[in-house]
Short mmCIF file of C-alpha atoms and ligand atoms in Angstrom, two decimals:
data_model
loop_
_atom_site.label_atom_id
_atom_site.label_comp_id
_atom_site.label_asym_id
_atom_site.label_seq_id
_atom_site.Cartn_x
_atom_site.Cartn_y
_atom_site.Cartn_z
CA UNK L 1456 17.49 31.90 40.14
CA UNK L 1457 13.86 33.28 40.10
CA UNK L 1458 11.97 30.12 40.95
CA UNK L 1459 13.41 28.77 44.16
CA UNK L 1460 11.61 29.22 47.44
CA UNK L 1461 14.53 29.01 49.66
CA UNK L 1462 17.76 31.03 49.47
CA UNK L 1463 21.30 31.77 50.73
CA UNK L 1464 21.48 31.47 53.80
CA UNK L 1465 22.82 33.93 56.49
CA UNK L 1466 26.47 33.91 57.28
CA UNK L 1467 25.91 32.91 61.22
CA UNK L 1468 23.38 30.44 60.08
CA UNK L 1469 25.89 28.94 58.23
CA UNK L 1470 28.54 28.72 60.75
CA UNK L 1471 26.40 27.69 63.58
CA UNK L 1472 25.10 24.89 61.07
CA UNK L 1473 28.21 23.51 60.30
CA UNK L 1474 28.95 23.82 63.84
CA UNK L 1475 26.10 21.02 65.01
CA UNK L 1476 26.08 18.78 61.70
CA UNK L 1477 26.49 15.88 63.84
CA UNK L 1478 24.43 16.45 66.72
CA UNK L 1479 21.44 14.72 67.35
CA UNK L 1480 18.46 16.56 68.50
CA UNK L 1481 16.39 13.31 68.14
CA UNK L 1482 18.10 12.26 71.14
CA UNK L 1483 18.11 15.30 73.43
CA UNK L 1484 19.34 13.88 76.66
CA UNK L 1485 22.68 12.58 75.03
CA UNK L 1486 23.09 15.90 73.08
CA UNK L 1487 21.62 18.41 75.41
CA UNK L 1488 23.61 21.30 74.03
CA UNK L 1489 21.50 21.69 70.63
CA UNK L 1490 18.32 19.88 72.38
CA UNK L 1491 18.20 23.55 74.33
CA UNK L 1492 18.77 25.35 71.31
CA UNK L 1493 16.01 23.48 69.71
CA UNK L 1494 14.11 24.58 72.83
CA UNK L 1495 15.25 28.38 71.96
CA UNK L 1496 14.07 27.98 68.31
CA UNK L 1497 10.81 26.81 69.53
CA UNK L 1498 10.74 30.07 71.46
CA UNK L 1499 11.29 32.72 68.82
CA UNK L 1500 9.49 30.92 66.51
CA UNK L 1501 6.33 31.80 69.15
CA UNK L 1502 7.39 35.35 68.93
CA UNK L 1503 7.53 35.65 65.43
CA UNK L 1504 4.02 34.28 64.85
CA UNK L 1505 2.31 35.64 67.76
CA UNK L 1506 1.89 32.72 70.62
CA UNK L 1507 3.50 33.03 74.23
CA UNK L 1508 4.05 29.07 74.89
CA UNK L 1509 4.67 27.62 72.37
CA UNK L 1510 5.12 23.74 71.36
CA UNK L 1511 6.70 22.03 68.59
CA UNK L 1512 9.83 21.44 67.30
CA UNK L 1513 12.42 22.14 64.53
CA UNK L 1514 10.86 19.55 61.35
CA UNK L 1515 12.77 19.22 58.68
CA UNK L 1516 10.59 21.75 56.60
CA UNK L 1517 7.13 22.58 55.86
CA UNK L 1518 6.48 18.89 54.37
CA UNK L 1519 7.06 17.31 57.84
CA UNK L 1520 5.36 20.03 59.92
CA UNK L 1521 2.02 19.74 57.27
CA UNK L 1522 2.16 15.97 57.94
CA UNK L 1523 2.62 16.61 61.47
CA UNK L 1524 -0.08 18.99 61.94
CA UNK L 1525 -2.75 16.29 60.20
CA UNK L 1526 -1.18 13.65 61.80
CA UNK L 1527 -1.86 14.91 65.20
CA UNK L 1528 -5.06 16.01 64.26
CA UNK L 1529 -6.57 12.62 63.19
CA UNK L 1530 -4.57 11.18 66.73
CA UNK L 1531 -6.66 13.69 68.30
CA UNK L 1532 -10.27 12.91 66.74
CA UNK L 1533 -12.83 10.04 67.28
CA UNK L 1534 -13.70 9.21 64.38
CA UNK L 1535 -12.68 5.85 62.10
CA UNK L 1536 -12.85 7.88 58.64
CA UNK L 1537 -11.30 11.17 59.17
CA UNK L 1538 -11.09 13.86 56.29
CA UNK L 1539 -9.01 17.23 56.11
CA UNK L 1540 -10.26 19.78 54.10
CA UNK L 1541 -8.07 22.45 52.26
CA UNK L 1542 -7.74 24.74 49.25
CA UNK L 1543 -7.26 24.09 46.21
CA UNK L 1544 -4.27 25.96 46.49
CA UNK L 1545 -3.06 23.82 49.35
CA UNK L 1546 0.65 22.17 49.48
CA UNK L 1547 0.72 18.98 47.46
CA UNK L 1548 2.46 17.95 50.93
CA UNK L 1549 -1.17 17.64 52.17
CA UNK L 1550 -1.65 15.07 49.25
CA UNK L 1551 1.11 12.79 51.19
CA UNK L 1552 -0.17 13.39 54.52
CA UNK L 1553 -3.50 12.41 53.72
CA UNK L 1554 -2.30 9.22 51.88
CA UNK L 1555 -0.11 8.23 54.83
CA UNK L 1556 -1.96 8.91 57.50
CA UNK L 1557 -5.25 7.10 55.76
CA UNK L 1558 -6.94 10.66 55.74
CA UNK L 1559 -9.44 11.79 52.80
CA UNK L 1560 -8.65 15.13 51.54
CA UNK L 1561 -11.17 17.61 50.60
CA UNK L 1562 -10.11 20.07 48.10
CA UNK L 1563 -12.21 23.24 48.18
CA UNK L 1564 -11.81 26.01 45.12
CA UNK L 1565 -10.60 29.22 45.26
CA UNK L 1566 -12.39 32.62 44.74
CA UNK L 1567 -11.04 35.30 42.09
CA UNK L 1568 -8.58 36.36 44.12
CA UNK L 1569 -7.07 32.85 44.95
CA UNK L 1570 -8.12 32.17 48.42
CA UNK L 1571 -9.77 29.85 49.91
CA UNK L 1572 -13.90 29.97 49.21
CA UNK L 1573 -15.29 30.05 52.26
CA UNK L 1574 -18.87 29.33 51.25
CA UNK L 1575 -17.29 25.56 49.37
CA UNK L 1576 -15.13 24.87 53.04
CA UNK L 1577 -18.47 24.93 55.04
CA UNK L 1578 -20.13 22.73 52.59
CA UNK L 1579 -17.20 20.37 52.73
CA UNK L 1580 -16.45 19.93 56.14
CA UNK L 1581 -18.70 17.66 58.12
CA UNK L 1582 -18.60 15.67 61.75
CA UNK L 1583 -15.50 13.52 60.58
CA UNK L 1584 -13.61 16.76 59.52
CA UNK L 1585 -10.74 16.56 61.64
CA UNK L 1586 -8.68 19.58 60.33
CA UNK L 1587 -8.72 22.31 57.97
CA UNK L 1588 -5.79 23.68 56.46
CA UNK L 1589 -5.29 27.90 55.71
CA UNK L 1590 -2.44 29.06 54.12
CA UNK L 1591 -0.88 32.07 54.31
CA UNK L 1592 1.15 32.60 51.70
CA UNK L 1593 -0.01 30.24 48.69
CA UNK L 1594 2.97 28.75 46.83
CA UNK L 1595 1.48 30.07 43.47
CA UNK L 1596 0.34 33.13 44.02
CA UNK L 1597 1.32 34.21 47.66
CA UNK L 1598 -2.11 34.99 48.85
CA UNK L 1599 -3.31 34.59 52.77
CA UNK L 1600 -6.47 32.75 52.71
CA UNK L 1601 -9.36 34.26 55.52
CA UNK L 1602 -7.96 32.35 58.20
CA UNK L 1603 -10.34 33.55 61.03
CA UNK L 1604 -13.27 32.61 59.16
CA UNK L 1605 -11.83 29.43 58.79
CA UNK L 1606 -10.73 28.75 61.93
CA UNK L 1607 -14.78 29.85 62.95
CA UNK L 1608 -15.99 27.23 60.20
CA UNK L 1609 -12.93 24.40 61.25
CA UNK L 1610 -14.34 25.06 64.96
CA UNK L 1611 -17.76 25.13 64.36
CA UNK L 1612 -17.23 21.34 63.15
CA UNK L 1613 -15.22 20.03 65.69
CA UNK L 1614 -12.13 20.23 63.72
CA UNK L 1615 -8.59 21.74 64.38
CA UNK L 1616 -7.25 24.47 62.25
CA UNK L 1617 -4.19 24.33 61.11
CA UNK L 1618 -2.26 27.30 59.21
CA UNK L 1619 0.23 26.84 56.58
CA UNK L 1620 3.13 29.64 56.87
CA UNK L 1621 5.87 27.64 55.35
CA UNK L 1622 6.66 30.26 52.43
CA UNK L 1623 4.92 33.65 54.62
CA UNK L 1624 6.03 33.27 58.07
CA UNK L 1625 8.84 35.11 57.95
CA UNK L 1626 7.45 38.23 56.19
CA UNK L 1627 3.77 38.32 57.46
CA UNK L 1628 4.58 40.29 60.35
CA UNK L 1629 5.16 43.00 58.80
CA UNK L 1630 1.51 43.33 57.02
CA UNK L 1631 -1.75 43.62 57.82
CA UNK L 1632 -2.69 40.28 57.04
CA UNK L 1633 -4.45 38.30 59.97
CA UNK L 1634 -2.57 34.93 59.88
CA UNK L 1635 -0.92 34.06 63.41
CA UNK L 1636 -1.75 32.57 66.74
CA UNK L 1637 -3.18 36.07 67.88
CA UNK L 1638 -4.99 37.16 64.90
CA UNK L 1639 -7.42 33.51 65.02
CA UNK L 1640 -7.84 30.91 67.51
CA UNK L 1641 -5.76 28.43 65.05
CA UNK L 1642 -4.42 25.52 66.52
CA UNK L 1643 -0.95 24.92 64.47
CA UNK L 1644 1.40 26.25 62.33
CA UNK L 1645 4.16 24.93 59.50
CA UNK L 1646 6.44 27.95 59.12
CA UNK L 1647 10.24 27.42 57.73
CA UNK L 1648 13.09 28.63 58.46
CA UNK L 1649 14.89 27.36 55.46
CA UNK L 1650 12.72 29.79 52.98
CA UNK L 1651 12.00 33.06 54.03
CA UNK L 1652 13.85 32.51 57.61
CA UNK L 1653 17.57 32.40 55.62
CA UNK L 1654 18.64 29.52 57.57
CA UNK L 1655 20.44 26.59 55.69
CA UNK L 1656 18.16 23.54 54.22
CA UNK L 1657 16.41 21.18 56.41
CA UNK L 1658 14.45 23.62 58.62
CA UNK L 1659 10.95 23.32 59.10
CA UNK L 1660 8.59 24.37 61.80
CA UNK L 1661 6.26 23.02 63.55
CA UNK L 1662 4.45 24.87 66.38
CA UNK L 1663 1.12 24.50 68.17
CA UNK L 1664 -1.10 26.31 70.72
CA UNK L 1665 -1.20 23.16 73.07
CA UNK L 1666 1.05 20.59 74.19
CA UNK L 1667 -1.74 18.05 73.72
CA UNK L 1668 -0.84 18.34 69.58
CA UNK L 1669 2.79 17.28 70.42
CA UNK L 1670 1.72 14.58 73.25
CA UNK L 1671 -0.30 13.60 69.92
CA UNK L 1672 2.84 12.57 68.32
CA UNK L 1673 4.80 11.54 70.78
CA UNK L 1674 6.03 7.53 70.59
CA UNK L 1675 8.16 5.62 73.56
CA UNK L 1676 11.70 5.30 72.50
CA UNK L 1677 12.82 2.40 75.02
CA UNK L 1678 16.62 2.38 73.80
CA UNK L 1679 17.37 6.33 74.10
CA UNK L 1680 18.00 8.65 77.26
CA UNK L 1681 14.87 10.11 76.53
CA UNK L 1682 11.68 8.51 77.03
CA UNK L 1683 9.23 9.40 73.88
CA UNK L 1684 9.89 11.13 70.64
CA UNK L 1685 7.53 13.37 68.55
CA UNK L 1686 8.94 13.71 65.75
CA UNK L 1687 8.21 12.18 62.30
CA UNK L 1688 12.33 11.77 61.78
CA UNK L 1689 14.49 9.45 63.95
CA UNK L 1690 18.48 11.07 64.00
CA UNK L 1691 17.88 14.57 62.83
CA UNK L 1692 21.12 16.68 62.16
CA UNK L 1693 21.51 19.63 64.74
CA UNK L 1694 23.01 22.00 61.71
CA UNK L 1695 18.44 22.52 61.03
CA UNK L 1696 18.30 23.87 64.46
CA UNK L 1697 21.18 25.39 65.14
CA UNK L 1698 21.15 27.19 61.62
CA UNK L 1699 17.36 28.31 62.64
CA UNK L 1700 18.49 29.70 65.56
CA UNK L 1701 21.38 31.40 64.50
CA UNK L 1702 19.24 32.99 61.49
CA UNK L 1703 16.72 33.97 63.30
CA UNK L 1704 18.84 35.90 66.47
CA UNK L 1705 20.65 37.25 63.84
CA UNK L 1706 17.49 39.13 61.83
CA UNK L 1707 14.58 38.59 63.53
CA UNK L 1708 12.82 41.24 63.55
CA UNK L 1709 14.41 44.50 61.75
CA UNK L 1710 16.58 42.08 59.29
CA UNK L 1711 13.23 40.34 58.55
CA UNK L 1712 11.38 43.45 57.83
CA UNK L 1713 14.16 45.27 55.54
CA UNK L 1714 14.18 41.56 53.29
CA UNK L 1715 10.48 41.93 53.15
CA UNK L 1716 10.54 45.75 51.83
CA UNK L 1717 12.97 45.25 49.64
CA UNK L 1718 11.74 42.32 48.07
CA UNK L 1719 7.65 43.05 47.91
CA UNK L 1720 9.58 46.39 46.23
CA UNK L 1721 10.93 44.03 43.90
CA UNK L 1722 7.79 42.26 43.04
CA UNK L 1723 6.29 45.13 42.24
CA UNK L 1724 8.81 46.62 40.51
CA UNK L 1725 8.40 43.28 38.46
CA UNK L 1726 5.06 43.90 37.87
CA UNK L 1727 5.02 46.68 36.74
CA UNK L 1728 7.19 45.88 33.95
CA UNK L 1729 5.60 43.12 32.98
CA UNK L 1730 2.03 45.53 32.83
CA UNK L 1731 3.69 48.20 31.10
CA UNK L 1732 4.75 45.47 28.01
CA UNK L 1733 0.90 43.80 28.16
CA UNK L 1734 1.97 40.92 29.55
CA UNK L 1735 -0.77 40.05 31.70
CA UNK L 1736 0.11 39.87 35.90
CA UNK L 1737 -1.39 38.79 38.53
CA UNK L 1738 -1.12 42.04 41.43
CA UNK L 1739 1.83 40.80 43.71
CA UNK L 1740 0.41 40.66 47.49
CA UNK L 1741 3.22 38.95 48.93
CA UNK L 1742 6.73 38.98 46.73
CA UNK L 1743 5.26 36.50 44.06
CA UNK L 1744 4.86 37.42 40.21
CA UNK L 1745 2.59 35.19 38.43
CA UNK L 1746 2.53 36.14 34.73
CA UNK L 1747 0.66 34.86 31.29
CA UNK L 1748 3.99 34.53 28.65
CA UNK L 1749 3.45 34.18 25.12
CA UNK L 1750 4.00 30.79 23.90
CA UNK L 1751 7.88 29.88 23.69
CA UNK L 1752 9.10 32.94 25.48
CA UNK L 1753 9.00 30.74 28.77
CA UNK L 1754 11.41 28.12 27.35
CA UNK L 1755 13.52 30.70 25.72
CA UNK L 1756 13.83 32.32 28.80
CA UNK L 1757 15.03 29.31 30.27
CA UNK L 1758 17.62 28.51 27.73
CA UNK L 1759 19.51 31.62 28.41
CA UNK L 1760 19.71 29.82 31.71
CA UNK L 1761 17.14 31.70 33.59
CA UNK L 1762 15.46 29.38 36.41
CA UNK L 1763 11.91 29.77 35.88
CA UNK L 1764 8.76 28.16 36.98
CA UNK L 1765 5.46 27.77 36.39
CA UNK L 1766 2.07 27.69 38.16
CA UNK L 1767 -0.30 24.68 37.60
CA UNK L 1768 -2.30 26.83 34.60
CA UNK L 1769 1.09 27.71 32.96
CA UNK L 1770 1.83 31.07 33.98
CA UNK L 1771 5.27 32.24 34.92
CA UNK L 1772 5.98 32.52 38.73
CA UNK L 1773 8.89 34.63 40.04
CA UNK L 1774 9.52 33.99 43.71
CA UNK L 1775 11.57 37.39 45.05
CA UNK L 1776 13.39 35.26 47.82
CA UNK L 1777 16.23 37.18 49.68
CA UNK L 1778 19.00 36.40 46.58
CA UNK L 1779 16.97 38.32 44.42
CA UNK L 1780 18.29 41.50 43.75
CA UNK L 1781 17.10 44.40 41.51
CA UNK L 1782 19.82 44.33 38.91
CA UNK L 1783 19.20 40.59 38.66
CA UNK L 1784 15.39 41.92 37.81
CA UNK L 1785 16.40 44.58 35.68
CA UNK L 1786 18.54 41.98 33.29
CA UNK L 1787 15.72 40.05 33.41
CA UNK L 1788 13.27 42.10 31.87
CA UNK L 1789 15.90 43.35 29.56
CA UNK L 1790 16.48 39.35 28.24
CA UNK L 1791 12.54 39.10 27.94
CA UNK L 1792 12.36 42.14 25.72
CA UNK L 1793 15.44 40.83 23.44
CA UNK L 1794 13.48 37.34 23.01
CA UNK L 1795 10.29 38.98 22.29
CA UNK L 1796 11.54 41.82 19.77
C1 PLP D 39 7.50 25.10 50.63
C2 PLP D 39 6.13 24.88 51.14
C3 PLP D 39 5.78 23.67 51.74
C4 PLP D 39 6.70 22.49 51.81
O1 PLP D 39 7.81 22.77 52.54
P1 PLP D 39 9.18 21.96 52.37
O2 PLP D 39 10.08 22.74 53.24
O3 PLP D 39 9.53 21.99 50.92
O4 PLP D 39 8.95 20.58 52.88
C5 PLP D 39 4.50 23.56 52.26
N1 PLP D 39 3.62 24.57 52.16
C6 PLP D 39 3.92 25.75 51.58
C7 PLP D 39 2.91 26.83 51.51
C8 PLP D 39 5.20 25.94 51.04
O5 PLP D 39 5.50 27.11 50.46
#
């Protein structure tokens, strides 16, 4: 499976998931056991991406947080027609937020390299520009737009910036990239657990630098123990945050760092097949192959039962998620040679 972006999860995820399926962190003073955990999540979560209080909560993926994020963000603004302004290469989960939430979206192109243009985002945003959206780690070709000159151009406007890690949180640490909450004065996150975090499906992240984003959200919930909710979900199960958790005590930070070697090593080694029989390939920054096949060799691929996708202009993406594994790779490339001979 080369085209999924979330994988097997890790054994103690799995257990501890299981564990909590029928908790209810949406109602944390009832079930106050995973409602602390959730708290703990929160925590690390902070610690992976750089910010020493955070708040937020456990969504149930990047979706939700994305949603989130603009959703607090037009709260947060005075303005009565509020746009967010993004990439090209932006999450089509930014398509539903802005529909939802009654927010324009602003798509801005991409340079040659993929990222976000920075000279097209300051034309677009203007005084009713109430966030812009960075991502780090693009779905299609796993590039990390310039997210402190963003955040200097979102700022500049009177907008929030808000930084889409869902795919890259989990391996961004361990590159030079400037992405997190110390790198640029960003004001939210969507990272997931449930990709590159090896937790079990739905775990999302949500995190921001103030509470004022989650007081945002928040709505009174007269009939529960608690007193006001911020989350977009009613009953959540507990196996998202306890699975999190688990994942992330169990391999944050040298597990983490070991999946990203071996699979950016994997990418590349990819790559460089792919170069070495003219197929052209788009240079693997983050473990993501993007790759121009000739015409049929995509669906033949796919009916020997390889799981395959493609970017919006056709070209064949490989995702190197933690399931990936060299042999895999190397009976890949020997199936592509077989349908092209
Ligand atoms: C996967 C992904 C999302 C959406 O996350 P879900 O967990 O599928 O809701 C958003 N943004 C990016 C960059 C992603 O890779």
């Amino acid at each position: 499976m080369l085209s999924s972006m979330c994988t097997v999860p890790h054994p103690a995820a799995h257990d501890e998931a299981v564990r909590f399926l029928s908790s209810n962190p949406g109602d944390p003073a009832t079930y106050q056991t995973i409602a602390k955990l959730e708290d703990e999540a929160v925590e690390l979560l902070g610690e992976i991406t750089d910010l020493d209080e955070p708040y937020g909560y456990i969504t149930s993926g990047g979706t939700e947080a994305n949603i989130q994020a603009v959703h607090a963000a037009r709260n947060l603004a005075e303005t009565d027609s509020p746009n967010l302004v993004a990439p090209e290469s932006g999450h089509f989960s930014l398509t539903k937020a802005a529909e939802m939430l009654g927010v324009e979206l602003r798509t801005v192109p991409v340079d040659d390299d993929y990222r976000a243009d920075l000279e097209a985002l300051e034309a677009a945003v203007d005084s009713d520009t109430v966030v812009v959206v960075g991502v780090a780690g693009t779905t299609e070709y796993g590039r990390v737009d310039p997210i402190a000159a963003m955040t200097d151009i979102a700022h500049d406007a009177g907008a929030r910036m808000h930084v889409d890690a869902s795919w890259g949180g989990f391996i961004l640490p361990f590159t030079e990239y400037e992405w997190s909450f110390a790198d640029a004065p960003i004001d939210s996150m969507a990272i997931d657990p449930h990709k590159f975090g090896q937790a079990p499906v739905p775990a999302g992240g949500l995190l921001a630098r103030d509470r004022a984003t989650v007081d945002a959200l928040a709505v009174d919930t007269p009939y529960l123990e608690t007193t006001s909710q911020a989350t977009l979900t009613g009953t959540r199960s507990g196996a998202g945050v306890a699975g999190a958790l688990a994942a992330m005590e169990s391999l944050w930070s040298a597990g983490y760092r070991q999946q990203y070697r071996d699979q950016q090593a994997n990418a590349e080694y990819l790559a460089s097949e792919l170069q070495a029989r003219g197929i052209e390939t788009v240079e693997p920054t983050l473990p993501l192959v993007a790759a121009e096949l000739a015409p049929g060799t995509f669906e033949s691929l796919r009916e020997v039962d390889w799981r395959i996708s493609r970017t919006a202009s056709g070209e064949l993406r490989v995702v190197c998620m933690p399931h990936v594994t060299r042999e895999g790779l190397e009976s890949f490339v020997s199936d592509l040679d077989r349908i092209r001979s």
